[in-house]
mmCIF file of C-alpha atoms in Angstrom:
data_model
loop_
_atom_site.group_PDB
_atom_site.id
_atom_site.type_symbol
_atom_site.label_atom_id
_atom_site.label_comp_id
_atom_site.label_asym_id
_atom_site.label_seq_id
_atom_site.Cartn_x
_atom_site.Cartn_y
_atom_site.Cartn_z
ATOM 1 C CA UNK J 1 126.806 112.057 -77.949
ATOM 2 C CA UNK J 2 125.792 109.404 -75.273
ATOM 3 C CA UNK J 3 123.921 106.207 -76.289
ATOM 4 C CA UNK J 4 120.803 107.642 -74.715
ATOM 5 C CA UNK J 5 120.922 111.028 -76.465
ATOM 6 C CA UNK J 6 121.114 109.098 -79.883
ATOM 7 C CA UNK J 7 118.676 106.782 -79.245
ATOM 8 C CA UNK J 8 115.937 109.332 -78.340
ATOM 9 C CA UNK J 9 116.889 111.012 -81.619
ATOM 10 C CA UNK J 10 116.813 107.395 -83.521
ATOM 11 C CA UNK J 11 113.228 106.475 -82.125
ATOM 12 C CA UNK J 12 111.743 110.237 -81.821
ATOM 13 C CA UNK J 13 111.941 109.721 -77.815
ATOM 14 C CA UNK J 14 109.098 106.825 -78.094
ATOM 15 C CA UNK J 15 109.562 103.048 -76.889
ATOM 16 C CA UNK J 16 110.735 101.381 -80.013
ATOM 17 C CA UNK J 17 108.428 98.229 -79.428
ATOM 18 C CA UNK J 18 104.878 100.260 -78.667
ATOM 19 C CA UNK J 19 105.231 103.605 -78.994
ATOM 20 C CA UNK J 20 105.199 104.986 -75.589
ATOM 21 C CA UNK J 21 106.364 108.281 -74.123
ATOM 22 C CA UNK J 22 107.513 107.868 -70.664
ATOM 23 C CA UNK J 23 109.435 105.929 -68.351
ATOM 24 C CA UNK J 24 112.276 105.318 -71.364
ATOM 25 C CA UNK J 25 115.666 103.541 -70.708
ATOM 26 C CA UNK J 26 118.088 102.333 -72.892
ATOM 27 C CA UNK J 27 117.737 98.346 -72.944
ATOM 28 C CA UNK J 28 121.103 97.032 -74.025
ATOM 29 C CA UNK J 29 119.980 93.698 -76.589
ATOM 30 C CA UNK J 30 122.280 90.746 -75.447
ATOM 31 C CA UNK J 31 124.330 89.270 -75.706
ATOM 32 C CA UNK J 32 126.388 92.561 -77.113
ATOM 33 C CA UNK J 33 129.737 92.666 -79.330
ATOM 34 C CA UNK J 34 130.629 96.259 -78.740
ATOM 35 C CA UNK J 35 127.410 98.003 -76.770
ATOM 36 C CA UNK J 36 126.592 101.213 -78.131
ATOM 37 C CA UNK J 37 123.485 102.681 -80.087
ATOM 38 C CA UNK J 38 123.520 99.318 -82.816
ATOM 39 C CA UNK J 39 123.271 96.959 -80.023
ATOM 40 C CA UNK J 40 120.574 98.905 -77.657
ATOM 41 C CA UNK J 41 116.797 99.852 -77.969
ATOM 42 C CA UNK J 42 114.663 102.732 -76.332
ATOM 43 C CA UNK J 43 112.276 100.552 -74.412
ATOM 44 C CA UNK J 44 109.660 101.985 -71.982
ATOM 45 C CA UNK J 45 109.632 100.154 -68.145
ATOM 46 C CA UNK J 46 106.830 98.016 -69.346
ATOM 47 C CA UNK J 47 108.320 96.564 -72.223
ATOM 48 C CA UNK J 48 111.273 95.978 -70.238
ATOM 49 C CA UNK J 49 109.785 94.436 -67.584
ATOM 50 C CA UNK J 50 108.251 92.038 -69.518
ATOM 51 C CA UNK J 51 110.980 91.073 -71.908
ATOM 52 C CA UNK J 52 112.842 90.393 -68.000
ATOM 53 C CA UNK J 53 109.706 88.655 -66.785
ATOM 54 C CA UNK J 54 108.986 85.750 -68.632
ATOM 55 C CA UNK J 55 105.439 84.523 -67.685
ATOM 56 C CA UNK J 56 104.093 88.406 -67.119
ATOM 57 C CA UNK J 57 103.429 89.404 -70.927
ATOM 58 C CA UNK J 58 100.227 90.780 -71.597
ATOM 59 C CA UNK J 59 99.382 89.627 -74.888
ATOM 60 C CA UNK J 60 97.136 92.547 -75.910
ATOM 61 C CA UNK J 61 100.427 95.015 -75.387
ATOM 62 C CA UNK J 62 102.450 93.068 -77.779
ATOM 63 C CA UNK J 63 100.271 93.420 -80.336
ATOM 64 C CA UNK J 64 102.469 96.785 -81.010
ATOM 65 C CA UNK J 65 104.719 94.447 -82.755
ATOM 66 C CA UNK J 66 102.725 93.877 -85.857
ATOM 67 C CA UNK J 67 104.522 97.373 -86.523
ATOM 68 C CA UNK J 68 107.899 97.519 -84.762
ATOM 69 C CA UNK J 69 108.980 94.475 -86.072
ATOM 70 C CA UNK J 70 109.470 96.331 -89.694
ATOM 71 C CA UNK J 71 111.914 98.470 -87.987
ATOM 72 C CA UNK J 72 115.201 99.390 -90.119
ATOM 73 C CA UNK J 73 117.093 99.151 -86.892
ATOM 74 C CA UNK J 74 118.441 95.314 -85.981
ATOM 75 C CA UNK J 75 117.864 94.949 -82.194
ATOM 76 C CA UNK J 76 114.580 96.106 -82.575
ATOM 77 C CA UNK J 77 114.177 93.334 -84.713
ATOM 78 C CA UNK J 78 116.055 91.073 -82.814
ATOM 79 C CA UNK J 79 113.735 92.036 -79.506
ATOM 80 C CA UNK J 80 110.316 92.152 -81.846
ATOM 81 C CA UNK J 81 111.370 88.132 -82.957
ATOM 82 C CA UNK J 82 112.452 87.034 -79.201
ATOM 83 C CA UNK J 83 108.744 87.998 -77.700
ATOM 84 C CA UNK J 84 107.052 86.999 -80.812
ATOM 85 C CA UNK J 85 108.434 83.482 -80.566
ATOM 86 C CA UNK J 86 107.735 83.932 -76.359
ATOM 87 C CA UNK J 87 104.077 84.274 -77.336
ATOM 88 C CA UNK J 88 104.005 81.958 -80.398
ATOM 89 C CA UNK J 89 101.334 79.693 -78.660
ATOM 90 C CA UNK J 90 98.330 82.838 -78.880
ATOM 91 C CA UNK J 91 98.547 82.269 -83.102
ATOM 92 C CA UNK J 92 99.121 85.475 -84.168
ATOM 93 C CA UNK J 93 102.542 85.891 -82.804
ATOM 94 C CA UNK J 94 103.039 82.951 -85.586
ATOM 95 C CA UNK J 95 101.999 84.486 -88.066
ATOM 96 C CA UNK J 96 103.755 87.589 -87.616
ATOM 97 C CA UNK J 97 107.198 85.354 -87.704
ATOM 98 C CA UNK J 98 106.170 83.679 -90.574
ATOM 99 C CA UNK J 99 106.542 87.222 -92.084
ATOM 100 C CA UNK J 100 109.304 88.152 -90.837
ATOM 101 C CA UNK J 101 112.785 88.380 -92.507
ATOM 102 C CA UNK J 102 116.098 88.452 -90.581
ATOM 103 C CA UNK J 103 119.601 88.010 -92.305
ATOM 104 C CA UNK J 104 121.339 84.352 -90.696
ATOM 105 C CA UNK J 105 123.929 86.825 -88.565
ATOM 106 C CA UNK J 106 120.519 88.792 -87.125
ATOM 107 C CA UNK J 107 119.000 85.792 -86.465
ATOM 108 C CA UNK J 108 122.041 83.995 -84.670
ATOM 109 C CA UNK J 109 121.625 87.072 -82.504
ATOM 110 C CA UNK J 110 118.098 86.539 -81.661
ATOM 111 C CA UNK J 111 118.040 83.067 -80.866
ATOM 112 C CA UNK J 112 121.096 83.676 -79.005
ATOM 113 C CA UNK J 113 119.126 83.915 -75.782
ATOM 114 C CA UNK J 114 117.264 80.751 -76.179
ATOM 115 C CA UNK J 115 113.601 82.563 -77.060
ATOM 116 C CA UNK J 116 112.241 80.798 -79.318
ATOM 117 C CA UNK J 117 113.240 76.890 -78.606
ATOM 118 C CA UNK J 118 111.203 74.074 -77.426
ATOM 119 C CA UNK J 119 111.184 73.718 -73.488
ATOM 120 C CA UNK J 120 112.827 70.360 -74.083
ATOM 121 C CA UNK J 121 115.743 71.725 -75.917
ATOM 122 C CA UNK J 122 116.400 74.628 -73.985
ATOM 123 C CA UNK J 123 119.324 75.159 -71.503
ATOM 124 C CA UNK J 124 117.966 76.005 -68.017
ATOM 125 C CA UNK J 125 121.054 77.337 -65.783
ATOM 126 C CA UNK J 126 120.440 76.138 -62.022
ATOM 127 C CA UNK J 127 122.421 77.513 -58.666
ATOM 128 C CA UNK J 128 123.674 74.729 -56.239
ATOM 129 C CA UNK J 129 120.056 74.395 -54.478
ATOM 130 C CA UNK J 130 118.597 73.587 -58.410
ATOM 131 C CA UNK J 131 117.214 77.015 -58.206
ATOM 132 C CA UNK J 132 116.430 78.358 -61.735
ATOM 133 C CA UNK J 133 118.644 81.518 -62.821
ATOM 134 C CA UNK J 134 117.190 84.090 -65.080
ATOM 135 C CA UNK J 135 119.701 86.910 -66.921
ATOM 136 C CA UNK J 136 120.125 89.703 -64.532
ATOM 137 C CA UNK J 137 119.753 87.615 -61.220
ATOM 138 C CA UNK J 138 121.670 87.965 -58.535
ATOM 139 C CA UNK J 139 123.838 85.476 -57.040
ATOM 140 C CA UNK J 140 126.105 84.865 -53.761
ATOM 141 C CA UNK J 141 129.384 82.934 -54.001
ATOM 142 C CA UNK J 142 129.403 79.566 -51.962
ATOM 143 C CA UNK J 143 133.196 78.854 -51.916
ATOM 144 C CA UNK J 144 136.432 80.616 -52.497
ATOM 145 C CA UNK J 145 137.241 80.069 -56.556
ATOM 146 C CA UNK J 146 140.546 80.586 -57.976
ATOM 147 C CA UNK J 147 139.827 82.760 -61.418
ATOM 148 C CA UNK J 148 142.013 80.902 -64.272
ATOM 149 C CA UNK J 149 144.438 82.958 -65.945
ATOM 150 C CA UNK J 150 144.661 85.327 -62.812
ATOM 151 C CA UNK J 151 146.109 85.402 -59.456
ATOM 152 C CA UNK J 152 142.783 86.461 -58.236
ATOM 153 C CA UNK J 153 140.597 84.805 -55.882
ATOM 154 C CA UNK J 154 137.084 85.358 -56.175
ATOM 155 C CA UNK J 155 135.780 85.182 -52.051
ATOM 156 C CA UNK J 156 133.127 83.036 -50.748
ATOM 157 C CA UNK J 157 129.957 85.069 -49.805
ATOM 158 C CA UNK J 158 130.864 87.493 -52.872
ATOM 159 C CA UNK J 159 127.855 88.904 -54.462
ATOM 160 C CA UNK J 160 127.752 88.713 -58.058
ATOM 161 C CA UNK J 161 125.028 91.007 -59.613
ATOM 162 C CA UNK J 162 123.423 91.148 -63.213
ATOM 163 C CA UNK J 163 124.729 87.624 -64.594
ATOM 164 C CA UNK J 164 124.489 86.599 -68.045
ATOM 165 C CA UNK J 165 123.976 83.142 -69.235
ATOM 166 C CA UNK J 166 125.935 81.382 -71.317
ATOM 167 C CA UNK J 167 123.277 80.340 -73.727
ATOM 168 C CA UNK J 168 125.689 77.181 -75.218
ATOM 169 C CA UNK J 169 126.321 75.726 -71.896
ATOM 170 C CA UNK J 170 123.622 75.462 -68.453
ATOM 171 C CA UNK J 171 127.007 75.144 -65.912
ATOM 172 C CA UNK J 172 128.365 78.643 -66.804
ATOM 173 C CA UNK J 173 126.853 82.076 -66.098
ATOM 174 C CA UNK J 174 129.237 85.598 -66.471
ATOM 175 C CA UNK J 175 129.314 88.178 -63.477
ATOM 176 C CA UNK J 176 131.432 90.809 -62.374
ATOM 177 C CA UNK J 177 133.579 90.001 -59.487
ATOM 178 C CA UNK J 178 136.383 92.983 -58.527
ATOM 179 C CA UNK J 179 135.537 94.969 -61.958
ATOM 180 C CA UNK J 180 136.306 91.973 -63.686
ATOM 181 C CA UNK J 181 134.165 89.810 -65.539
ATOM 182 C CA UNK J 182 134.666 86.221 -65.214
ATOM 183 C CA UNK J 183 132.967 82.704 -65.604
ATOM 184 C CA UNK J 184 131.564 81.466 -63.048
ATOM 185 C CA UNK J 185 130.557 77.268 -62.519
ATOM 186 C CA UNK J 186 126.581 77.745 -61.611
ATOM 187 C CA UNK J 187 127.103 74.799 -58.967
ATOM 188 C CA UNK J 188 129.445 77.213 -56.580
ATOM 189 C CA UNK J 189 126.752 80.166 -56.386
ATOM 190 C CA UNK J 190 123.424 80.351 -54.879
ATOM 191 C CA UNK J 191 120.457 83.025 -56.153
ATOM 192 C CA UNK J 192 119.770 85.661 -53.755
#
């Protein structure tokens, strides 16, 4: 059964944060172990977009949370704790953490993407022009890099789409260069 199939089954074909019926996708909750149906939410496109968007929420649609964060299933936990620490500064979102209960290994997972810190504490990955990169960005190689461990060379003017962050350190992102993932030094790419 495919990951999309089981999740409309899991979450009655609704948006596991708010409840809505259309425009689902499967949102994969990083940063995954194995992928698959314990690591993924049914989200609706304007969830998504504003778990992606930081800066667009509107506060009055996360109010849906109140109720999805009591969900039996982990990364709709883990999503329902990221935005309600996002939006901590409105009150409520507070108080709805203040509630919540999430085993240490959950939590790891949910603070695992930085939601959640102060500003001053979080890592803020940069491109060579001190651009800021987001997850999911898009970036352009600026020099030919040797890939350790490999014989391959990853080409200069290589586009390298969907990073992820490496939430431990702001110099390293992960992209897909050839079909293979590799780490990348956030000082040899630019953001498209």
């Amino acid at each position: 059964m495919s990951i999309e199939r089981e999740l409309n089954k899991r979450s009655g074909a609704k948006c596991e944060l708010c409840g809505a019926t259309e425009n689902l996708k499967v949102y994969e909750v990083l940063p995954t172990k194995k992928g698959g149906i314990d690591e993924a939410i049914m989200a609706c496109n304007t969830c998504i977009s504003q778990i992606e968007n930081p800066g667009t929420e509107d506060l009055n649609h996360w109010r849906c949370l109140n109720d999805s964060m009591w969900s039996e299933h982990l990364p709709v936990q883990v999503i329902s704790w990221r935005m309600l620490s996002r939006l901590r500064s409105a009150g409520w979102p507070q108080e709805l953490i203040d509630q919540m209960y999430l085993d240490e290994d959950t939590l790891a997972w949910a603070q695992a993407t930085g939601e959640g810190e102060d500003d001053e504490n979080k890592i803020i990955h940069r491109d060579s022009n001190g651009v800021i990169l987001e997850h999911g960005d898009s970036v352009v190689l600026i020099k030919d890099l040797k890939v350790k461990g490999s014989s391959m060379v990853a080409k200069q003017g290589t586009a390298v789409r969907n990073i992820r962050l490496d939430h431990e350190n702001a110099e390293y992102i992960e992209g897909k260069v050839d079909g293979q993932t590799i780490v990348i030094i956030t000082q040899y790419v630019k953001k498209i």
